[in-house]
Tab-separated table of C-alpha atoms and ligand atoms in Angstrom:
chain	number	residue	atom	x	y	z
A	19	MET	CA	-74.012	-23.702	75.171
A	20	LYS	CA	-75.980	-26.196	77.245
A	21	THR	CA	-77.772	-29.217	74.903
A	22	GLU	CA	-81.203	-29.533	76.180
A	23	ILE	CA	-83.362	-33.356	75.432
A	24	LEU	CA	-87.279	-33.359	76.252
A	25	GLU	CA	-89.575	-35.784	75.460
A	26	THR	CA	-92.145	-34.083	72.700
A	27	ASP	CA	-95.289	-33.263	74.271
A	28	GLU	CA	-96.807	-29.488	74.000
A	29	ASN	CA	-94.501	-27.099	76.361
A	30	SER	CA	-91.502	-28.376	74.640
A	31	LEU	CA	-92.656	-28.026	71.207
A	32	LYS	CA	-93.152	-24.538	72.041
A	33	LYS	CA	-89.531	-23.477	72.492
A	34	ALA	CA	-88.393	-24.979	69.775
A	35	ALA	CA	-90.398	-23.624	67.428
A	36	GLU	CA	-89.446	-20.165	69.816
A	37	ILE	CA	-85.780	-21.246	68.773
A	38	ILE	CA	-86.753	-21.879	65.646
A	39	ARG	CA	-88.183	-17.959	65.322
A	40	GLN	CA	-84.857	-16.523	67.158
A	41	GLY	CA	-82.851	-18.455	63.547
A	42	GLY	CA	-82.293	-21.216	66.805
A	43	LEU	CA	-81.673	-25.282	65.407
A	44	VAL	CA	-83.819	-28.809	66.654
A	45	ALA	CA	-83.115	-31.503	66.672
A	46	PHE	CA	-86.457	-33.549	66.143
A	47	LYS	CA	-87.957	-37.174	65.301
A	48	THR	CA	-88.532	-38.480	61.910
A	49	GLU	CA	-89.734	-41.960	61.355
A	50	THR	CA	-86.141	-42.377	58.827
A	51	VAL	CA	-83.470	-40.459	60.642
A	52	TYR	CA	-83.451	-37.793	63.844
A	53	GLY	CA	-83.013	-34.472	61.934
A	54	LEU	CA	-81.546	-30.565	62.183
A	55	GLY	CA	-83.787	-28.123	62.106
A	56	ALA	CA	-84.105	-24.251	61.296
A	57	ASP	CA	-85.889	-22.195	59.420
A	58	ALA	CA	-86.245	-22.778	55.460
A	59	PHE	CA	-86.735	-19.502	55.150
A	60	ASN	CA	-83.754	-17.522	57.079
A	61	GLN	CA	-80.449	-17.506	55.878
A	62	THR	CA	-78.264	-17.346	58.593
A	63	ALA	CA	-79.492	-20.543	61.032
A	64	VAL	CA	-79.369	-22.453	57.215
A	65	ARG	CA	-75.429	-21.739	57.779
A	66	SER	CA	-74.936	-22.053	61.010
A	67	ILE	CA	-76.579	-25.961	60.245
A	68	PHE	CA	-73.127	-26.336	57.426
A	69	GLU	CA	-71.340	-25.050	61.040
A	70	VAL	CA	-72.781	-26.993	63.440
A	71	LYS	CA	-72.342	-30.198	61.570
A	72	GLY	CA	-69.144	-28.888	59.614
A	73	ARG	CA	-70.972	-30.235	56.661
A	74	PRO	CA	-69.714	-29.435	53.006
A	75	ALA	CA	-70.699	-26.139	51.408
A	76	ASP	CA	-72.178	-28.049	48.597
A	77	ASN	CA	-73.973	-30.553	49.812
A	78	PRO	CA	-77.675	-29.513	49.791
A	79	LEU	CA	-80.331	-29.113	52.564
A	80	ILE	CA	-84.284	-31.430	52.472
A	81	VAL	CA	-87.365	-28.879	52.754
A	82	HIS	CA	-89.763	-30.545	55.462
A	83	LEU	CA	-92.793	-29.148	55.029
A	84	SER	CA	-95.887	-30.432	57.508
A	85	ASP	CA	-98.576	-31.007	54.419
A	86	PRO	CA	-98.450	-31.642	50.912
A	87	SER	CA	-99.677	-28.377	50.044
A	88	GLU	CA	-97.510	-26.524	50.243
A	89	ILE	CA	-95.620	-28.018	48.122
A	90	LYS	CA	-95.650	-25.138	45.879
A	91	THR	CA	-94.294	-22.764	48.080
A	92	VAL	CA	-90.834	-24.020	47.893
A	93	ALA	CA	-91.049	-25.867	44.505
A	94	ASP	CA	-91.708	-24.382	40.832
A	95	ASN	CA	-92.803	-26.482	38.488
A	96	ILE	CA	-94.147	-29.952	39.923
A	97	PRO	CA	-94.607	-32.696	37.359
A	98	ASN	CA	-97.391	-34.611	36.289
A	99	SER	CA	-95.574	-38.238	37.335
A	100	ALA	CA	-95.486	-36.633	41.042
A	101	LYS	CA	-98.796	-36.382	41.377
A	102	LYS	CA	-98.418	-40.161	42.143
A	103	LEU	CA	-95.808	-40.587	44.605
A	104	ILE	CA	-97.206	-37.009	46.211
A	105	ASP	CA	-100.423	-38.881	47.129
A	106	ARG	CA	-98.201	-42.794	48.318
A	107	PHE	CA	-95.608	-41.272	50.268
A	108	MET	CA	-95.992	-37.877	51.333
A	109	PRO	CA	-95.908	-38.213	54.189
A	110	GLY	CA	-93.760	-41.265	54.189
A	111	ALA	CA	-89.951	-41.843	53.474
A	112	LEU	CA	-89.829	-40.327	50.065
A	113	THR	CA	-87.964	-37.153	49.772
A	114	LEU	CA	-88.046	-35.548	45.376
A	115	ILE	CA	-86.393	-33.150	43.969
A	116	PHE	CA	-88.127	-29.986	41.599
A	117	ASP	CA	-87.427	-26.921	40.852
A	118	ARG	CA	-87.101	-24.143	43.856
A	119	ALA	CA	-88.714	-21.786	44.113
A	120	SER	CA	-87.269	-17.925	44.302
A	121	ARG	CA	-87.783	-17.254	47.573
A	122	VAL	CA	-85.724	-20.016	48.678
A	123	PRO	CA	-83.326	-19.164	49.395
A	124	LYS	CA	-79.785	-20.228	47.621
A	125	ILE	CA	-78.035	-20.820	50.460
A	126	VAL	CA	-80.668	-24.060	51.918
A	127	SER	CA	-79.521	-26.031	48.128
A	128	ALA	CA	-75.993	-24.921	47.972
A	129	GLY	CA	-76.048	-22.653	44.717
A	130	LEU	CA	-78.452	-25.308	42.844
A	131	ASP	CA	-81.592	-24.012	41.641
A	132	THR	CA	-83.389	-27.332	42.551
A	133	VAL	CA	-84.743	-27.927	46.477
A	134	ALA	CA	-85.767	-31.470	47.492
A	135	ILE	CA	-88.785	-31.605	49.434
A	136	ARG	CA	-90.485	-34.150	51.755
A	137	ILE	CA	-92.546	-34.569	54.411
A	138	PRO	CA	-92.433	-36.996	57.597
A	139	SER	CA	-94.490	-39.463	58.728
A	140	GLU	CA	-93.667	-39.546	61.926
A	141	ASN	CA	-95.900	-37.076	64.270
A	142	SER	CA	-94.101	-35.808	65.659
A	143	ALA	CA	-92.335	-34.541	63.178
A	144	ARG	CA	-95.526	-32.592	61.066
A	145	GLU	CA	-96.706	-31.327	64.910
A	146	PHE	CA	-93.081	-29.783	64.929
A	147	ILE	CA	-93.151	-28.010	61.475
A	148	LYS	CA	-96.704	-27.140	62.113
A	149	VAL	CA	-96.133	-25.117	65.742
A	150	CYS	CA	-92.968	-23.261	63.091
A	151	LYS	CA	-95.268	-22.113	60.540
A	152	THR	CA	-92.893	-22.302	58.047
A	153	PRO	CA	-90.799	-24.818	55.962
A	154	ILE	CA	-87.949	-26.908	57.717
A	155	ALA	CA	-84.533	-27.020	56.093
A	156	ALA	CA	-82.256	-29.752	58.092
A	157	PRO	CA	-79.739	-32.540	57.410
A	158	SER	CA	-79.818	-35.558	59.417
A	159	ALA	CA	-78.904	-34.297	63.323
A	160	ASN	CA	-75.036	-36.103	63.551
A	161	THR	CA	-71.587	-34.797	63.253
A	162	SER	CA	-71.146	-34.379	58.981
A	163	THR	CA	-69.343	-38.156	58.010
A	164	ARG	CA	-70.769	-40.768	61.120
A	165	PRO	CA	-73.516	-42.638	60.423
A	166	SER	CA	-76.684	-40.825	60.515
A	167	PRO	CA	-78.620	-41.123	64.903
A	168	THR	CA	-81.631	-43.208	65.715
A	169	SER	CA	-82.062	-41.237	68.286
A	170	ALA	CA	-81.490	-39.407	71.205
A	171	LYS	CA	-79.021	-40.223	72.749
A	172	TYR	CA	-76.936	-40.393	69.993
A	173	VAL	CA	-77.971	-36.840	68.245
A	174	PHE	CA	-76.195	-36.038	71.554
A	175	ASP	CA	-73.611	-37.725	71.320
A	176	ASP	CA	-72.544	-35.934	68.060
A	177	LEU	CA	-73.744	-32.988	69.216
A	178	ASN	CA	-73.854	-31.585	72.560
A	179	GLY	CA	-73.264	-28.100	73.313
A	180	LYS	CA	-73.284	-26.803	69.770
A	181	ILE	CA	-77.663	-26.394	69.558
A	182	PRO	CA	-79.603	-26.342	72.619
A	183	LEU	CA	-82.473	-28.058	72.318
A	184	ILE	CA	-83.430	-32.005	71.219
A	185	LEU	CA	-86.555	-33.702	71.223
A	186	ASP	CA	-86.678	-36.916	72.134
A	187	GLY	CA	-89.290	-39.595	70.878
A	188	GLY	CA	-87.624	-42.463	71.238
A	189	GLU	CA	-85.983	-45.074	68.003
A	190	CYS	CA	-86.433	-43.774	64.434
A	191	ALA	CA	-88.919	-46.793	63.329
A	192	ILE	CA	-87.238	-47.334	59.634
A	193	GLY	CA	-83.898	-46.230	60.518
A	194	LEU	CA	-82.267	-45.098	57.136
A	195	GLU	CA	-82.915	-41.806	55.437
A	196	SER	CA	-85.354	-40.907	52.802
A	197	THR	CA	-85.466	-42.037	49.657
A	198	VAL	CA	-84.374	-38.787	46.891
A	199	LEU	CA	-85.886	-38.353	44.007
A	200	ASP	CA	-85.330	-36.606	41.463
A	201	ILE	CA	-88.618	-36.213	38.295
A	202	ARG	CA	-88.106	-33.135	37.894
A	203	ASN	CA	-89.072	-33.989	33.781
A	204	GLY	CA	-91.197	-37.276	33.851
A	205	ASN	CA	-87.937	-39.008	34.203
A	206	PRO	CA	-87.080	-40.655	37.414
A	207	VAL	CA	-83.594	-41.175	38.978
A	208	ILE	CA	-82.932	-42.349	42.243
A	209	LEU	CA	-80.185	-40.193	43.879
A	210	ARG	CA	-80.039	-41.842	47.343
A	211	GLN	CA	-81.338	-45.017	47.927
A	212	GLY	CA	-83.088	-45.400	51.681
A	213	GLY	CA	-86.648	-46.161	52.785
A	214	ILE	CA	-88.738	-45.736	50.797
A	215	SER	CA	-87.493	-48.919	48.031
A	216	GLN	CA	-87.027	-49.091	44.364
A	217	ASP	CA	-89.507	-51.282	43.048
A	218	GLU	CA	-92.257	-49.950	45.294
A	219	ILE	CA	-91.614	-45.649	43.308
A	220	GLU	CA	-91.407	-48.524	41.015
A	221	ASN	CA	-95.298	-50.210	40.980
A	222	VAL	CA	-96.410	-46.757	42.640
A	223	LEU	CA	-95.427	-44.893	39.009
A	224	GLY	CA	-96.313	-48.059	36.479
A	225	GLN	CA	-92.430	-48.006	34.891
A	226	LYS	CA	-88.747	-48.198	35.480
A	227	VAL	CA	-86.681	-45.510	37.405
A	228	LYS	CA	-83.253	-45.329	37.150
A	229	ASN	CA	-81.057	-44.261	39.513
A	230	ASN	CA	-77.694	-42.832	39.799
A	231	PHE	CA	-76.320	-43.373	43.167
A	232	SER	CA	-73.740	-45.488	42.430
A	233	SER	CA	-71.877	-43.200	39.232
A	234	ASP	CA	-68.365	-41.328	40.008
A	235	ARG	CA	-70.040	-38.150	40.126
A	236	PRO	CA	-73.329	-38.558	41.790
A	237	ILE	CA	-76.398	-35.785	41.548
A	238	ALA	CA	-77.312	-36.125	44.733
A	239	PRO	CA	-73.716	-34.439	45.807
A	240	GLY	CA	-74.518	-35.464	49.720
A	241	MET	CA	-73.541	-39.429	47.870
A	242	LYS	CA	-69.380	-38.195	47.289
A	243	TYR	CA	-68.229	-38.313	50.458
A	244	ARG	CA	-67.507	-40.790	52.883
A	245	HIS	CA	-70.632	-40.632	54.660
A	246	TYR	CA	-71.695	-43.125	58.035
A	247	ALA	CA	-68.400	-43.503	59.334
A	248	PRO	CA	-67.757	-45.790	62.918
A	249	ASN	CA	-64.043	-45.113	64.584
A	250	ALA	CA	-63.129	-48.948	62.876
A	251	ILE	CA	-61.164	-49.889	60.287
A	252	MET	CA	-65.005	-50.984	58.261
A	253	TYR	CA	-64.771	-54.263	55.594
A	254	TYR	CA	-67.660	-54.939	53.097
A	255	VAL	CA	-68.370	-58.028	51.053
A	256	SER	CA	-71.160	-58.883	49.075
A	257	TYR	CA	-73.808	-61.242	50.564
A	258	GLY	CA	-72.906	-65.052	50.020
A	259	ASN	CA	-69.350	-63.840	50.269
A	260	GLU	CA	-68.882	-66.601	53.704
A	261	GLU	CA	-65.704	-68.107	51.933
A	262	LYS	CA	-64.108	-64.328	51.228
A	263	ILE	CA	-65.546	-63.664	54.398
A	264	LYS	CA	-63.703	-66.626	56.584
A	265	GLN	CA	-60.298	-65.654	54.563
A	266	LEU	CA	-60.962	-61.578	55.668
A	267	TYR	CA	-61.282	-62.843	59.128
A	268	ASN	CA	-58.281	-64.332	59.642
A	269	SER	CA	-56.345	-62.608	57.728
A	270	ILE	CA	-56.619	-59.657	60.006
A	271	GLU	CA	-54.849	-59.175	62.993
A	272	ALA	CA	-56.447	-57.169	65.319
A	273	LYS	CA	-56.736	-57.553	68.278
A	274	THR	CA	-60.747	-56.477	68.251
A	275	LYS	CA	-62.833	-58.322	65.167
A	276	VAL	CA	-66.440	-58.631	64.383
A	277	ILE	CA	-68.440	-59.846	61.685
A	278	LEU	CA	-71.885	-58.182	60.556
A	279	ALA	CA	-74.495	-59.312	58.560
A	280	THR	CA	-77.809	-60.809	58.389
A	281	ASP	CA	-79.357	-63.927	60.351
A	282	GLU	CA	-79.433	-66.532	57.196
A	283	SER	CA	-75.243	-65.750	56.990
A	284	LEU	CA	-73.953	-65.980	60.083
A	285	MET	CA	-74.173	-70.253	60.454
A	286	HIS	CA	-71.571	-69.363	58.707
A	287	TYR	CA	-69.066	-68.415	60.872
A	288	LYS	CA	-69.134	-70.251	63.968
A	289	GLY	CA	-66.130	-69.388	66.629
A	290	MET	CA	-65.725	-66.006	65.131
A	291	ASN	CA	-66.866	-62.962	66.804
A	292	ILE	CA	-70.051	-61.916	65.152
A	293	SER	CA	-73.668	-59.657	64.552
A	294	SER	CA	-76.440	-59.974	63.771
A	295	LEU	CA	-77.837	-57.266	61.441
A	296	GLY	CA	-81.369	-59.275	61.395
A	297	LYS	CA	-83.396	-60.738	59.586
A	298	ASP	CA	-83.839	-58.730	56.549
A	299	GLY	CA	-83.404	-55.977	54.841
A	300	SER	CA	-86.208	-54.376	56.869
A	301	GLU	CA	-84.680	-54.915	60.479
A	302	ALA	CA	-81.196	-53.996	59.320
A	303	ALA	CA	-82.586	-50.584	57.877
A	304	HIS	CA	-83.692	-50.120	61.496
A	305	ASN	CA	-80.040	-51.575	63.286
A	306	LEU	CA	-77.688	-50.789	60.602
A	307	PHE	CA	-77.115	-47.094	62.416
A	308	ARG	CA	-77.108	-48.553	66.213
A	309	LEU	CA	-75.185	-51.032	65.842
A	310	LEU	CA	-72.204	-48.671	62.860
A	311	ARG	CA	-72.441	-46.653	66.882
A	312	GLU	CA	-72.070	-49.032	68.877
A	313	LEU	CA	-69.967	-51.579	67.704
A	314	GLU	CA	-66.906	-49.230	66.811
A	315	LYS	CA	-67.100	-48.458	70.952
A	316	ASP	CA	-65.766	-52.654	71.172
A	317	TYR	CA	-63.945	-53.724	67.880
A	318	GLU	CA	-60.950	-52.236	65.736
A	319	VAL	CA	-62.444	-53.935	62.320
A	320	ILE	CA	-65.965	-54.328	61.370
A	321	ILE	CA	-66.898	-56.628	58.419
A	322	ALA	CA	-70.244	-56.513	56.471
A	323	GLU	CA	-71.268	-58.653	54.992
A	324	GLY	CA	-73.973	-56.811	52.220
A	325	CYS	CA	-77.599	-57.996	52.441
A	326	LYS	CA	-79.401	-59.620	49.897
A	327	GLU	CA	-80.122	-57.461	47.023
A	328	GLN	CA	-83.536	-56.680	46.855
A	329	GLY	CA	-85.739	-54.298	49.157
A	330	LEU	CA	-84.218	-51.774	51.882
A	331	GLY	CA	-80.922	-54.606	52.067
A	332	ARG	CA	-80.090	-52.441	48.467
A	333	SER	CA	-80.180	-49.346	50.574
A	334	VAL	CA	-78.796	-50.200	53.801
A	335	ASN	CA	-75.896	-51.846	51.716
A	336	SER	CA	-74.992	-48.410	49.658
A	337	ARG	CA	-74.802	-47.506	53.009
A	338	LEU	CA	-72.490	-50.386	54.067
A	339	ILE	CA	-70.245	-49.516	50.848
A	340	LYS	CA	-69.907	-46.028	52.025
A	341	ALA	CA	-68.860	-46.615	55.472
A	342	ALA	CA	-66.481	-48.755	53.773
A	343	GLY	CA	-64.806	-46.842	51.678
A	344	GLU	CA	-62.588	-48.584	49.403
A	345	ASN	CA	-62.725	-51.579	52.024
A	346	ILE	CA	-64.863	-53.110	49.239
A	347	LEU	CA	-64.889	-56.189	48.767
A	348	VAL	CA	-67.342	-57.733	45.859
B	24	TXA	O1	-84.573	-39.170	55.674
B	24	TXA	C1	-83.825	-37.832	55.876
B	24	TXA	O2	-84.018	-37.826	54.117
B	24	TXA	C2	-82.628	-37.479	57.039
B	24	TXA	C3	-84.726	-36.666	57.526
B	24	TXA	C4	-83.902	-36.479	59.026
B	24	TXA	O3	-84.976	-36.137	56.691
B	24	TXA	N1	-82.538	-36.581	56.129
B	24	TXA	C5	-81.552	-36.599	55.596
B	24	TXA	O4	-80.605	-35.509	54.787
B	24	TXA	O5	-80.887	-37.584	54.754
B	24	TXA	P1	-79.723	-35.609	54.920
B	24	TXA	O6	-78.828	-34.019	54.523
B	24	TXA	O7	-77.850	-35.997	55.801
B	24	TXA	O8	-79.103	-35.892	52.944
B	24	TXA	C6	-79.637	-35.252	52.190
B	24	TXA	C7	-79.237	-35.554	50.850
B	24	TXA	C8	-78.097	-35.367	50.313
B	24	TXA	O9	-77.946	-36.520	50.009
B	24	TXA	C9	-77.891	-34.262	49.024
B	24	TXA	O10	-77.039	-34.089	48.813
B	24	TXA	C10	-79.101	-34.362	48.389
B	24	TXA	O11	-80.613	-35.126	50.055
B	24	TXA	N2	-80.105	-32.877	48.516
B	24	TXA	C11	-80.499	-32.120	48.561
B	24	TXA	N3	-81.311	-31.534	48.273
B	24	TXA	C12	-80.714	-31.810	46.645
B	24	TXA	C13	-80.534	-31.479	45.286
B	24	TXA	N4	-81.824	-30.550	45.377
B	24	TXA	N5	-81.037	-31.310	44.733
B	24	TXA	C14	-80.421	-33.276	43.815
B	24	TXA	N6	-80.359	-34.217	45.910
B	24	TXA	C15	-80.095	-33.273	46.911
B	25	MG	MG1	-77.064	-37.215	56.360
């Protein structure tokens, strides 16, 4: 199959809608990362998402909508407490878990009775969903385990020959996936940290939220797999452990190695290969997946120093930890 990359405009959107209508897949830009979309009501199309990505069958997909008024068409029993979050973050980088309406095929949610809902704030994404006239089931548009794609060329690197169309909209503004929040029984639990910070959610709800992303048995099934992994050996060291990082760097015998950290930390690593995540958590979120995909070309070993545990820094750290697999020093 030839994979076309087209700028997102009226013509390419029409073409995309036709592909979706016929049960095909289209990659599209959102403000978080690029998604790989199919008609959420077409089981065969949804199955092909799993095949194309090499995604484990027990990892559910997010259903993307263009407007909050559509939520009730795919979800049941929407609790009152969700209203504030819907008003504030839909559109936005928040995914909410509700009871799955029976018309949404089970395969979308990997057999679960729940459904994940998101409304992207990226205009071109909502345009795409609108012209398709159907909810769009979409995971991130990378091969399973690879870093999520933050530009069309990274989608192409992973999926060339496997999908007919990538709608190019340039670089993603946030660069990190949405925050996944289960709000079903008035007891909000973060299942995946992401583009909306825990503080922002707590401010809107006026209550503390729990998080479940670090437990051994995560409720967001996707979080149990090694993820976001570059083709390099990766280490994670938590923020502020400069001495540990220097020791680790000097003890590693690889020919090519690099330290990835936020700007304020980098001055500690004079004479070593360094790469900047940016000045803070938000910049790090924007740069992270691109850097992992670029650094793997030049380095055998990447030593990442985490961000400060605040704002989007926590979301970045959760990705770095996943990418490092077993190689974690705290
Ligand atoms: O920003 C994003 O969320 C991007 C863009 C394309 O919207 N999408 C994305 O999808 O990151 P994906 O499939 O790569 O990650 C979805 C996450 C997984 O960790 C999955 O397990 C969780 O959401 N999830 C989906 N449905 C769920 C459900 N019903 N219950 C619990 N977790 C769910
Ligand atoms: Mg993903």
